[in-house]
mmCIF file of C-alpha atoms and ligand atoms in Angstrom:
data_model
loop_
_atom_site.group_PDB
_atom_site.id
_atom_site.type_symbol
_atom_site.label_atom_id
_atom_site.label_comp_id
_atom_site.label_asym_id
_atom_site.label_seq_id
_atom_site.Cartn_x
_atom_site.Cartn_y
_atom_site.Cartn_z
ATOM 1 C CA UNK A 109 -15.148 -22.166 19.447
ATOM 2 C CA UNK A 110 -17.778 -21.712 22.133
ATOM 3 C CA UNK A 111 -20.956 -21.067 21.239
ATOM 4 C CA UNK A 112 -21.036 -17.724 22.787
ATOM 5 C CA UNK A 113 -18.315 -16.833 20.155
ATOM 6 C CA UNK A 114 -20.597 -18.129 16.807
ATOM 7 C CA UNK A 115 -24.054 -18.710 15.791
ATOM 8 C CA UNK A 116 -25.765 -20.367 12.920
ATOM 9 C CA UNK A 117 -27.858 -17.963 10.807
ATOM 10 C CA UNK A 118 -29.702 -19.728 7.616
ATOM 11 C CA UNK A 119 -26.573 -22.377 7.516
ATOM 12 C CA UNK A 120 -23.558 -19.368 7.662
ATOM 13 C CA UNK A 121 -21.423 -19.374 10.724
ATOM 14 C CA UNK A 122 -22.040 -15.627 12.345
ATOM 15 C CA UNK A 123 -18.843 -15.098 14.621
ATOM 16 C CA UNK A 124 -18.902 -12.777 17.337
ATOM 17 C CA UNK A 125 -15.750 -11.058 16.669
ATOM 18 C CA UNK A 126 -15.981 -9.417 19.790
ATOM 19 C CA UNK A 127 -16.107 -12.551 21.936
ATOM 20 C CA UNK A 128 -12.669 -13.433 19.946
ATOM 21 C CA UNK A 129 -8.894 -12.539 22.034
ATOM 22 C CA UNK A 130 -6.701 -10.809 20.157
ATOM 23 C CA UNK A 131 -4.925 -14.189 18.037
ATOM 24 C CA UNK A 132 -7.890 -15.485 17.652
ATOM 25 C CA UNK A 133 -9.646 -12.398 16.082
ATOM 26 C CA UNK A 134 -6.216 -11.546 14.409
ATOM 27 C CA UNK A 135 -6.804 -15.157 12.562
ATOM 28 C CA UNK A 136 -10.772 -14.569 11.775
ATOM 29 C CA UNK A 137 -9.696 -11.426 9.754
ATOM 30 C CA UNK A 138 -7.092 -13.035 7.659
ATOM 31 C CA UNK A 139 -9.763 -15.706 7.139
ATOM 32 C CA UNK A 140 -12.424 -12.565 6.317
ATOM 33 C CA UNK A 141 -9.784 -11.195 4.401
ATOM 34 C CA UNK A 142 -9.545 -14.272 2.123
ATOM 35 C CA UNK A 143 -13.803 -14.076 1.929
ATOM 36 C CA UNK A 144 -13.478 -10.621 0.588
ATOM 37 C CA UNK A 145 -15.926 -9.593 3.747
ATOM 38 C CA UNK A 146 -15.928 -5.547 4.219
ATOM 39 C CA UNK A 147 -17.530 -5.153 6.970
ATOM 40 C CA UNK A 148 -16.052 -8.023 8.926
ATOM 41 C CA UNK A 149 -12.664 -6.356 8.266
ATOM 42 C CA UNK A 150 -14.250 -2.489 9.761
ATOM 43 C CA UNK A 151 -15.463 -4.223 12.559
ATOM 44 C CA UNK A 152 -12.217 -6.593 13.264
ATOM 45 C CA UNK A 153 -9.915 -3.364 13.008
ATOM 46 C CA UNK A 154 -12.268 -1.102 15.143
ATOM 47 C CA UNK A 155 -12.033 -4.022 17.864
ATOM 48 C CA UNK A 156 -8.209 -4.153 17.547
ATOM 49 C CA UNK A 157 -8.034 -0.155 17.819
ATOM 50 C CA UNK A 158 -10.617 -0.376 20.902
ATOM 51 C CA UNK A 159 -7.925 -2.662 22.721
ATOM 52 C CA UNK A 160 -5.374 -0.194 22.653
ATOM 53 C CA UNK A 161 -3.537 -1.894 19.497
ATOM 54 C CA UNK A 162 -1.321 0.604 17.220
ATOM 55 C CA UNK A 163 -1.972 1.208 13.602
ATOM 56 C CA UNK A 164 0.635 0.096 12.722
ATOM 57 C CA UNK A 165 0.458 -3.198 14.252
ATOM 58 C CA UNK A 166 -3.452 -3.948 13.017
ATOM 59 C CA UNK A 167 -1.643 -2.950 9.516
ATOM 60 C CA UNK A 168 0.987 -5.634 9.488
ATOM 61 C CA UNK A 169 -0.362 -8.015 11.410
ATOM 62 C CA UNK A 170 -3.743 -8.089 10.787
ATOM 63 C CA UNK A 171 -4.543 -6.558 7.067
ATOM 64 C CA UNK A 172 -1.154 -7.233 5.693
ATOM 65 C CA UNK A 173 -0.855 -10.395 6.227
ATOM 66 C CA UNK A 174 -4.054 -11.123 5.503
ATOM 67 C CA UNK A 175 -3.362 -10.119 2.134
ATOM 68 C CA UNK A 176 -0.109 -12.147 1.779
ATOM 69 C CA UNK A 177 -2.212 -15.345 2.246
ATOM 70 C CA UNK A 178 -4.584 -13.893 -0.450
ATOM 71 C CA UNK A 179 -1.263 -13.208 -2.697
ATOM 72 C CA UNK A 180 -0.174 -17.227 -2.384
ATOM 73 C CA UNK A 181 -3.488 -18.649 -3.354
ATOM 74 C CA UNK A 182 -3.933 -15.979 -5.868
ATOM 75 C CA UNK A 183 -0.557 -16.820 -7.727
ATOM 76 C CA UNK A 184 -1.483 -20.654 -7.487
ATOM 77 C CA UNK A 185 -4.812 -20.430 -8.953
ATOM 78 C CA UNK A 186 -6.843 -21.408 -6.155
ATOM 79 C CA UNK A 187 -8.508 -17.574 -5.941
ATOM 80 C CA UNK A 188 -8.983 -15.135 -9.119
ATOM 81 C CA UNK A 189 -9.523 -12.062 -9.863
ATOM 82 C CA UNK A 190 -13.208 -11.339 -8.898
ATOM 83 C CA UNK A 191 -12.120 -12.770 -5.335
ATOM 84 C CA UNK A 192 -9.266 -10.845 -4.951
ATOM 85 C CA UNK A 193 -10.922 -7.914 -5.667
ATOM 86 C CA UNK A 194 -13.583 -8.287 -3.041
ATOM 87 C CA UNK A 195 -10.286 -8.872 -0.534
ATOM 88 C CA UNK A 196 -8.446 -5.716 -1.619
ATOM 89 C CA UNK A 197 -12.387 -4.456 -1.221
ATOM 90 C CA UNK A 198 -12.326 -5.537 2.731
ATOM 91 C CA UNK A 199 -9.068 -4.234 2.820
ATOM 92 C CA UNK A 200 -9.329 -1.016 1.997
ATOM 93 C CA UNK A 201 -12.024 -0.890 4.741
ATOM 94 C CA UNK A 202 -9.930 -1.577 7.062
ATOM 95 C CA UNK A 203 -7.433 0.818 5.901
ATOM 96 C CA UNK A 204 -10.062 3.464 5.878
ATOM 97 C CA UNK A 205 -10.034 3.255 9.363
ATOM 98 C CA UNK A 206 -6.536 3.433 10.093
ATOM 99 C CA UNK A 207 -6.114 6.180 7.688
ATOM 100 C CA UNK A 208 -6.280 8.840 10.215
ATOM 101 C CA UNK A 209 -4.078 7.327 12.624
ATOM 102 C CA UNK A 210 -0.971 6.597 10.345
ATOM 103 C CA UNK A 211 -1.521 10.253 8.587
ATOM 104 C CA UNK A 212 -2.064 12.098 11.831
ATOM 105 C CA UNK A 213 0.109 15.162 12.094
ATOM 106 C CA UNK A 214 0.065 18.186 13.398
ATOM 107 C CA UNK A 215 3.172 20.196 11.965
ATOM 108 C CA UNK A 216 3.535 22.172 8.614
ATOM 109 C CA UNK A 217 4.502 19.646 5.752
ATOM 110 C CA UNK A 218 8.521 19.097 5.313
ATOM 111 C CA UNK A 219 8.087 18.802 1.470
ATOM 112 C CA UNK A 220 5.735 17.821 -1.150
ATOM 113 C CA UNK A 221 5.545 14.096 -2.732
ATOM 114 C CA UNK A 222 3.568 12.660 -6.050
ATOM 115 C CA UNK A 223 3.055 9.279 -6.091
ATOM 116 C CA UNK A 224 1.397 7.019 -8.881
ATOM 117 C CA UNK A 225 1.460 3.349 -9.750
ATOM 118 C CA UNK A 226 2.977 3.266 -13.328
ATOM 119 C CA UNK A 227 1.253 2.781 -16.575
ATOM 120 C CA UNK A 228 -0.287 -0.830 -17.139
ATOM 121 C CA UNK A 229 -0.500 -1.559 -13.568
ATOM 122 C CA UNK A 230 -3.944 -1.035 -11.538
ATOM 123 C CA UNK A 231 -2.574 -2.251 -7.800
ATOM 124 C CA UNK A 232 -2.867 0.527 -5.538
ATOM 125 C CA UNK A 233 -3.263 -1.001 -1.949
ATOM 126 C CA UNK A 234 0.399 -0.628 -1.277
ATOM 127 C CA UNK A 235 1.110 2.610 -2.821
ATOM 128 C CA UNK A 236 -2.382 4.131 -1.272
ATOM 129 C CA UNK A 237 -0.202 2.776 2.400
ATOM 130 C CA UNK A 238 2.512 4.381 1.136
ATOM 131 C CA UNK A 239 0.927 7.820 0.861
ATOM 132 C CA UNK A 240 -0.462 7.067 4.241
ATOM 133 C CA UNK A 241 2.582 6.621 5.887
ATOM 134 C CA UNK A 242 4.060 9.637 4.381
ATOM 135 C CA UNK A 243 1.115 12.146 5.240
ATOM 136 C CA UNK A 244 2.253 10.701 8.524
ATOM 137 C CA UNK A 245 5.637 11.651 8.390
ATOM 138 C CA UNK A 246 4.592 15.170 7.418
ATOM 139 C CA UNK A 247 4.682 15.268 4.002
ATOM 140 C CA UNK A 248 1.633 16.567 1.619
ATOM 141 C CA UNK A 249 1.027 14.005 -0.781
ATOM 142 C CA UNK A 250 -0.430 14.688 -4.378
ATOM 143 C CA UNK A 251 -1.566 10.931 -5.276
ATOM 144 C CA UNK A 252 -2.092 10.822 -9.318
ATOM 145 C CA UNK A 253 -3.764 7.198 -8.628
ATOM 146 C CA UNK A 254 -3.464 3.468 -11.239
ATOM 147 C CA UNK A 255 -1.922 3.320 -14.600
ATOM 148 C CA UNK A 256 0.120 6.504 -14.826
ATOM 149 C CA UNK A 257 2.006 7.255 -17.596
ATOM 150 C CA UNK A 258 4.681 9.538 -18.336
ATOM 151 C CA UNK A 259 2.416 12.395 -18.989
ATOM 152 C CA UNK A 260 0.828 12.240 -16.086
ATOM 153 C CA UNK A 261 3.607 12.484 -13.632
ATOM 154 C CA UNK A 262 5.178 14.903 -15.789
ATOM 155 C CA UNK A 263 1.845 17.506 -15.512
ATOM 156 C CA UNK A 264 1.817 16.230 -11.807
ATOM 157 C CA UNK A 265 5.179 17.680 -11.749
ATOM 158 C CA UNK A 266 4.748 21.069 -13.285
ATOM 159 C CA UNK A 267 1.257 21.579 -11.391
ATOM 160 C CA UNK A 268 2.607 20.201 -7.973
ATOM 161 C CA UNK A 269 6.625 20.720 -7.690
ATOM 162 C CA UNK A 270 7.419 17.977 -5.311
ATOM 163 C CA UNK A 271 9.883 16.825 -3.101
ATOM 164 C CA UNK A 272 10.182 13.260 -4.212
ATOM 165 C CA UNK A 273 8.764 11.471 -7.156
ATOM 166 C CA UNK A 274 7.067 8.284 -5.973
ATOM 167 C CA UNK A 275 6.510 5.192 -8.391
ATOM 168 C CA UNK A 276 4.725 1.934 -7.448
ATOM 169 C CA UNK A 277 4.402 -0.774 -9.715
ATOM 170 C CA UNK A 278 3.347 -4.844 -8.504
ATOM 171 C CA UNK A 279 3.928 -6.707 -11.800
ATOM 172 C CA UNK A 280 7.339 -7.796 -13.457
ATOM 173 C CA UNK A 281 5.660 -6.412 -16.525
ATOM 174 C CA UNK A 282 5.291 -2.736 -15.224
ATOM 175 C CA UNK A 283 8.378 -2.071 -13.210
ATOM 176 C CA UNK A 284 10.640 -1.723 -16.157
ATOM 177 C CA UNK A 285 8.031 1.442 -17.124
ATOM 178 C CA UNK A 286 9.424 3.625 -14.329
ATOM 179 C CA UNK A 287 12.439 3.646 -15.956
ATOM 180 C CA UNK A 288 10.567 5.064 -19.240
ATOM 181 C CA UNK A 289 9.276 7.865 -16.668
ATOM 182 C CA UNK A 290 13.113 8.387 -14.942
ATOM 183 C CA UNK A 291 14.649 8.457 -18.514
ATOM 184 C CA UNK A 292 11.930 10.692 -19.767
ATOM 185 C CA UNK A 293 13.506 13.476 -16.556
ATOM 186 C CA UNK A 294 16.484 12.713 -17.597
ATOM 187 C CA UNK A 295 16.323 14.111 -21.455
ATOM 188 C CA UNK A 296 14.462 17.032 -19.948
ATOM 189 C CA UNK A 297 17.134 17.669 -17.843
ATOM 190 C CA UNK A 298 14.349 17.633 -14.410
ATOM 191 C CA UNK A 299 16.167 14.280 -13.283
ATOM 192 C CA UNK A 300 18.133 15.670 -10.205
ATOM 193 C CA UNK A 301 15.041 18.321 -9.779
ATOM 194 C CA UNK A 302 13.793 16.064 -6.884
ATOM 195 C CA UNK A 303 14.136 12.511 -5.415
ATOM 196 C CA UNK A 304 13.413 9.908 -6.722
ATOM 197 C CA UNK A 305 11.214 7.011 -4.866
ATOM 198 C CA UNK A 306 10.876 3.730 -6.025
ATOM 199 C CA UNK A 307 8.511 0.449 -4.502
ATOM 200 C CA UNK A 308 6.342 -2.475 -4.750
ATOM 201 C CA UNK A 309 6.538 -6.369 -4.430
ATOM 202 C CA UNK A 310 8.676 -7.023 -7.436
ATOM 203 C CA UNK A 311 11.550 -4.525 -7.295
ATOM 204 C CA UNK A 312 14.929 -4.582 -4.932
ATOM 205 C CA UNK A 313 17.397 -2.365 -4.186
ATOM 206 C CA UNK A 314 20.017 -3.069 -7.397
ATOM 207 C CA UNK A 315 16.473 -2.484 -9.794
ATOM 208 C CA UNK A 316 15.992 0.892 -7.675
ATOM 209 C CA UNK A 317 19.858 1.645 -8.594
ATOM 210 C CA UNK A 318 19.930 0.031 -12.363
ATOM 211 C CA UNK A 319 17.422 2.467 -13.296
ATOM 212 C CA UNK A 320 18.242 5.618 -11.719
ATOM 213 C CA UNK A 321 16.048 5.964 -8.643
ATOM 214 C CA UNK A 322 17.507 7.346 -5.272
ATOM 215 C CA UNK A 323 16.482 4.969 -3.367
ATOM 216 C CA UNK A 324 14.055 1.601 -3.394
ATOM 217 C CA UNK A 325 11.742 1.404 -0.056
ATOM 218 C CA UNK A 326 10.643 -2.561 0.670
ATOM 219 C CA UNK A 327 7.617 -1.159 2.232
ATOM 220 C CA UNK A 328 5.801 1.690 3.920
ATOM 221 C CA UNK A 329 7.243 2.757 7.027
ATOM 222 C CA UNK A 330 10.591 2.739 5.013
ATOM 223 C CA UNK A 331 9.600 4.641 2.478
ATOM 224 C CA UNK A 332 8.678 7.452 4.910
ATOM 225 C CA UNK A 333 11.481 7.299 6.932
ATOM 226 C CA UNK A 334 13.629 7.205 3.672
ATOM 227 C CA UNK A 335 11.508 10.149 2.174
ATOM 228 C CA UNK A 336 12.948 11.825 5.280
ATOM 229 C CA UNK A 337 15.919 11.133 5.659
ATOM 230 C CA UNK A 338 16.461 12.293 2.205
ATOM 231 C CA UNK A 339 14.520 15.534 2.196
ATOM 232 C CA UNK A 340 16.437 16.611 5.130
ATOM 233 C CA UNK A 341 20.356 15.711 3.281
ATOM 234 C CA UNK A 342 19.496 17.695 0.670
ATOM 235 C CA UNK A 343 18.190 21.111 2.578
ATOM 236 C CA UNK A 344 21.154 20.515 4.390
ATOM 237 C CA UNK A 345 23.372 19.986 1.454
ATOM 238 C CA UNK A 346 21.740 23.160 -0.487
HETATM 239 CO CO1 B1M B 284 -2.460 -8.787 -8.669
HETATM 240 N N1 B1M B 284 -0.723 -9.659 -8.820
HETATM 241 N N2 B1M B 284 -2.742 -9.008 -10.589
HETATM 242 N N3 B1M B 284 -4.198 -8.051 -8.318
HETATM 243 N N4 B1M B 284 -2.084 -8.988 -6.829
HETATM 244 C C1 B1M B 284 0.102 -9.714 -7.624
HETATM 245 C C2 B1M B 284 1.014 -8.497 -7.558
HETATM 246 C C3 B1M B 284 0.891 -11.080 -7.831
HETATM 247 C C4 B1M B 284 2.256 -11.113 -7.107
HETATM 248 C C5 B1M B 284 -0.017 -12.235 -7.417
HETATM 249 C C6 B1M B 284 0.668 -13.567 -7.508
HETATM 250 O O1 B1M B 284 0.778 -14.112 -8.577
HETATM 251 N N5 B1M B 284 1.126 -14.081 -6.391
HETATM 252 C C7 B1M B 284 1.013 -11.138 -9.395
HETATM 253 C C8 B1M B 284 2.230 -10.450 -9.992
HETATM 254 C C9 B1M B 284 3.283 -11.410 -10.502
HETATM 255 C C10 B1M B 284 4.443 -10.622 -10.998
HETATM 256 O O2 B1M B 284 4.371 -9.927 -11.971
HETATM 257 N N6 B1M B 284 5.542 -10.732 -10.280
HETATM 258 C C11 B1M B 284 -0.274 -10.441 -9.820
HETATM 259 C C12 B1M B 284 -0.887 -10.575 -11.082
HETATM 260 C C13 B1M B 284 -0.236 -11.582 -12.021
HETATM 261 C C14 B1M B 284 -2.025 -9.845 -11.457
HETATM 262 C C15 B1M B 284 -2.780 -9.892 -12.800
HETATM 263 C C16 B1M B 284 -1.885 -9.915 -14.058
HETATM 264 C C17 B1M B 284 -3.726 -11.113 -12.741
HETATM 265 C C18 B1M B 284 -4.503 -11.388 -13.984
HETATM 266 O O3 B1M B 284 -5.233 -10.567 -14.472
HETATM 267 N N7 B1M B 284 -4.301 -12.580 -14.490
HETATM 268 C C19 B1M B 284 -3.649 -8.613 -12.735
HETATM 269 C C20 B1M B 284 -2.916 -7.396 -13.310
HETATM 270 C C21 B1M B 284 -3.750 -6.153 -13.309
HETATM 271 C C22 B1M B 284 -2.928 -4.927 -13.674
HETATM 272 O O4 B1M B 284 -2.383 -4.267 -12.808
HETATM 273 N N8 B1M B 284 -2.830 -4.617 -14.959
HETATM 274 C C23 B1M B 284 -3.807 -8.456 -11.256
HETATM 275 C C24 B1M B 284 -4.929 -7.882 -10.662
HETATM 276 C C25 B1M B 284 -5.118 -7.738 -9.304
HETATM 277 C C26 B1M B 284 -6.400 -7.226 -8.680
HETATM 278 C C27 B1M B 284 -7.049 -6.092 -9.495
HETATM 279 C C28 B1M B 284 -7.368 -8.385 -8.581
HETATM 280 C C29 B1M B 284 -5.927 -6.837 -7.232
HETATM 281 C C30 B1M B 284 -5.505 -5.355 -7.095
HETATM 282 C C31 B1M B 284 -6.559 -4.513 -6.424
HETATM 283 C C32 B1M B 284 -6.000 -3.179 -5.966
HETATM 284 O O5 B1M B 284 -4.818 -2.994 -5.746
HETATM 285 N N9 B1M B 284 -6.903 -2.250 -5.849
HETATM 286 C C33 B1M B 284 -4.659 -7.673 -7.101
HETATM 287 C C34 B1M B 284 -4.042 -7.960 -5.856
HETATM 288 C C35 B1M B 284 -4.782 -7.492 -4.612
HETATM 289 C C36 B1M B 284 -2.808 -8.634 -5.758
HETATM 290 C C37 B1M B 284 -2.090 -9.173 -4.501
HETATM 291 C C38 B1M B 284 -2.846 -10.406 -4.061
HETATM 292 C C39 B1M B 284 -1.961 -8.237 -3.325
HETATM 293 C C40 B1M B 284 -1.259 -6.899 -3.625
HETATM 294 C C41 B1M B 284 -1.379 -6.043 -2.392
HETATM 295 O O6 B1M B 284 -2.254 -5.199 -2.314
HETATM 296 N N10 B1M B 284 -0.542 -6.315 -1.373
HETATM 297 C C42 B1M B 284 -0.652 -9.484 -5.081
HETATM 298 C C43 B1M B 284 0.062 -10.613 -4.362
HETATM 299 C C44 B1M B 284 1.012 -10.067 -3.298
HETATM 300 O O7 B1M B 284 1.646 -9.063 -3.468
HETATM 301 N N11 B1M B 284 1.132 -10.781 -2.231
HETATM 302 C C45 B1M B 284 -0.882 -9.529 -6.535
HETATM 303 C C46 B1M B 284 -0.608 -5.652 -0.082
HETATM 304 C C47 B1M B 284 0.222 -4.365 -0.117
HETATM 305 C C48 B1M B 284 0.184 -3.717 1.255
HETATM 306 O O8 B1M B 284 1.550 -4.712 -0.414
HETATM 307 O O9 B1M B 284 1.416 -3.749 -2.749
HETATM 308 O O10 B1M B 284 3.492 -5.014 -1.996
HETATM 309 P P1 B1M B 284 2.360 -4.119 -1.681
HETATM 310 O O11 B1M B 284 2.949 -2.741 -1.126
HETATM 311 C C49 B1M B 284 3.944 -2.656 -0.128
HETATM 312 C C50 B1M B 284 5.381 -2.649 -0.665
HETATM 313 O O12 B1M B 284 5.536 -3.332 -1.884
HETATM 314 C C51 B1M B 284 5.768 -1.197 -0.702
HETATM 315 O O13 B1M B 284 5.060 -0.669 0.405
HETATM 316 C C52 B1M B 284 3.768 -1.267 0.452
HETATM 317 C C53 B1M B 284 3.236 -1.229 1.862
HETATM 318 O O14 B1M B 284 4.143 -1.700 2.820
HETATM 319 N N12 B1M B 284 5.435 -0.374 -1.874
HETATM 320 C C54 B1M B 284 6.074 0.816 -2.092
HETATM 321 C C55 B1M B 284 4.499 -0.523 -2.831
HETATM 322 N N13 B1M B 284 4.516 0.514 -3.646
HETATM 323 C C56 B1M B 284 5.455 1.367 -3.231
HETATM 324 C C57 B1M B 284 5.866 2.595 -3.731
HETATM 325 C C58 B1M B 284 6.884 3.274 -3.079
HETATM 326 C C59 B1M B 284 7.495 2.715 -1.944
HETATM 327 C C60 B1M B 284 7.107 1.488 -1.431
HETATM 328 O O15 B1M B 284 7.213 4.461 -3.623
HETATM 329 C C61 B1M B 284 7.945 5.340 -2.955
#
């Protein structure tokens, strides 16, 4: 690195992320990522924007990844939880920029979605994308937040009267919960009332089917397009 691209301030390396092209800086922000550094992140995604990349593509390649590298060294014990947090931290200030560019929209909303990550589980990065993504594909979003039991979607329900029911859960432990929540519809008799979304790291496609869901979405952008695609059968089929 040249020495126009980093200084020494009281021993830390300050890097001008500015003075970085785009691999390089893509690189830095995984590494800033990993350091839990906020505004490092801001600034790296605010340069990306500036140089005419998408959203989308400062999402996945910059932020998302990011995080996966956080993910490996989180699972074998080289960071914990006090790190990680300060990661999902700087990542969430990076989202907060892209925000309004992956939920920009201009129509009426084509249907109404709640979303929640289920009861015992507190990750919210990917379903907070989710809701993103889906405010981008037109839909108004009702986002009942962490740790939602059955209750709460249910009142979500009745207040709200979505679309599609959206559940997010990260941990092995948790996912089997949103079949507590689908069976719960079911004895009510509100199962078929709307569709049924299922996500997050853990799950596939025969989970999504063994417990009922319409459909599992591997990540963001297909759980919009699947949202839909699947809004727009069933008008047609009513
Ligand atoms: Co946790 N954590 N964590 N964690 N954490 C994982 C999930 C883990 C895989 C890490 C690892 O071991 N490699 C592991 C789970 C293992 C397992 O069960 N299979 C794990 C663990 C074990 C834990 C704790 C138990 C650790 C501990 O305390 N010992 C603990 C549990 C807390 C709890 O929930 N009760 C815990 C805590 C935490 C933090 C609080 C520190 C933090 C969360 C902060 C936050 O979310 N605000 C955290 C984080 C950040 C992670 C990792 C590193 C990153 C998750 C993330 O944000 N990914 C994660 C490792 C990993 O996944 N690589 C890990 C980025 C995000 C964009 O992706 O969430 O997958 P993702 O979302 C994607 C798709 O999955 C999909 O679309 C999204 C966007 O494309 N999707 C949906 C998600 N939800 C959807 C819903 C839909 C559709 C699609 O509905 C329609």
């Amino acid at each position: 690195m040249s020495d126009a691209e980093s200084n020494e301030i009281d021993g830390e390396e300050e890097i001008d992320l500015k003075a970085l092209n785009d691999e390089d800086l893509a690189a830095q922000m995984h590494d800033d990522l990993y350091d839990g550094l906020a505004d490092e992140i801001a600034e790296g995604t605010q340069i990306l924007l500036d140089r005419g990349w998408g959203a989308e593509k400062v999402l996945n390649d910059a932020l998302v990844e990011g995080m996966r590298i956080v993910g490996i060294d989180f699972r074998d014990g080289i960071l914990f939880v006090p790190e990680v947090l300060l990661s999902a931290n700087a990542m969430k200030a990076g989202m907060e920029l892209l925000r309004p560019l992956l939920a920009e929209t201009g129509v009426e909303p084509i249907g109404k979605v709640v979303i929640g990550t289920v009861k015992g589980d507190i990750h919210d990065i990917g379903k907070n994308l989710v809701a993103m993504m889906l405010e981008g594909a037109g839909f108004e979003v009702v986002d009942i937040g962490i740790n939602s039991d059955v209750d709460s979607f249910l009142e979500a329900i009745a207040q709200h009267k979505p679309d599609i029911l959206g559940m997010s859960a990260l941990l092995t432990t948790t996912m089997p919960y949103m079949k507590v929540v689908i069976d719960t519809l079911s004895e009510k008799g509100m199962r078929d009332d709307f569709i049924i979304l299922v996500g997050g790291a853990p799950l596939n496609e025969e989970f999504g089917e063994a417990i009922g869901a319409d459909a599992y979405c591997r990540d963001a952008a297909v759980a919009a397009e699947t949202a839909s695609h699947l809004v727009s059968a069933r008008r047609a089929a009513a």
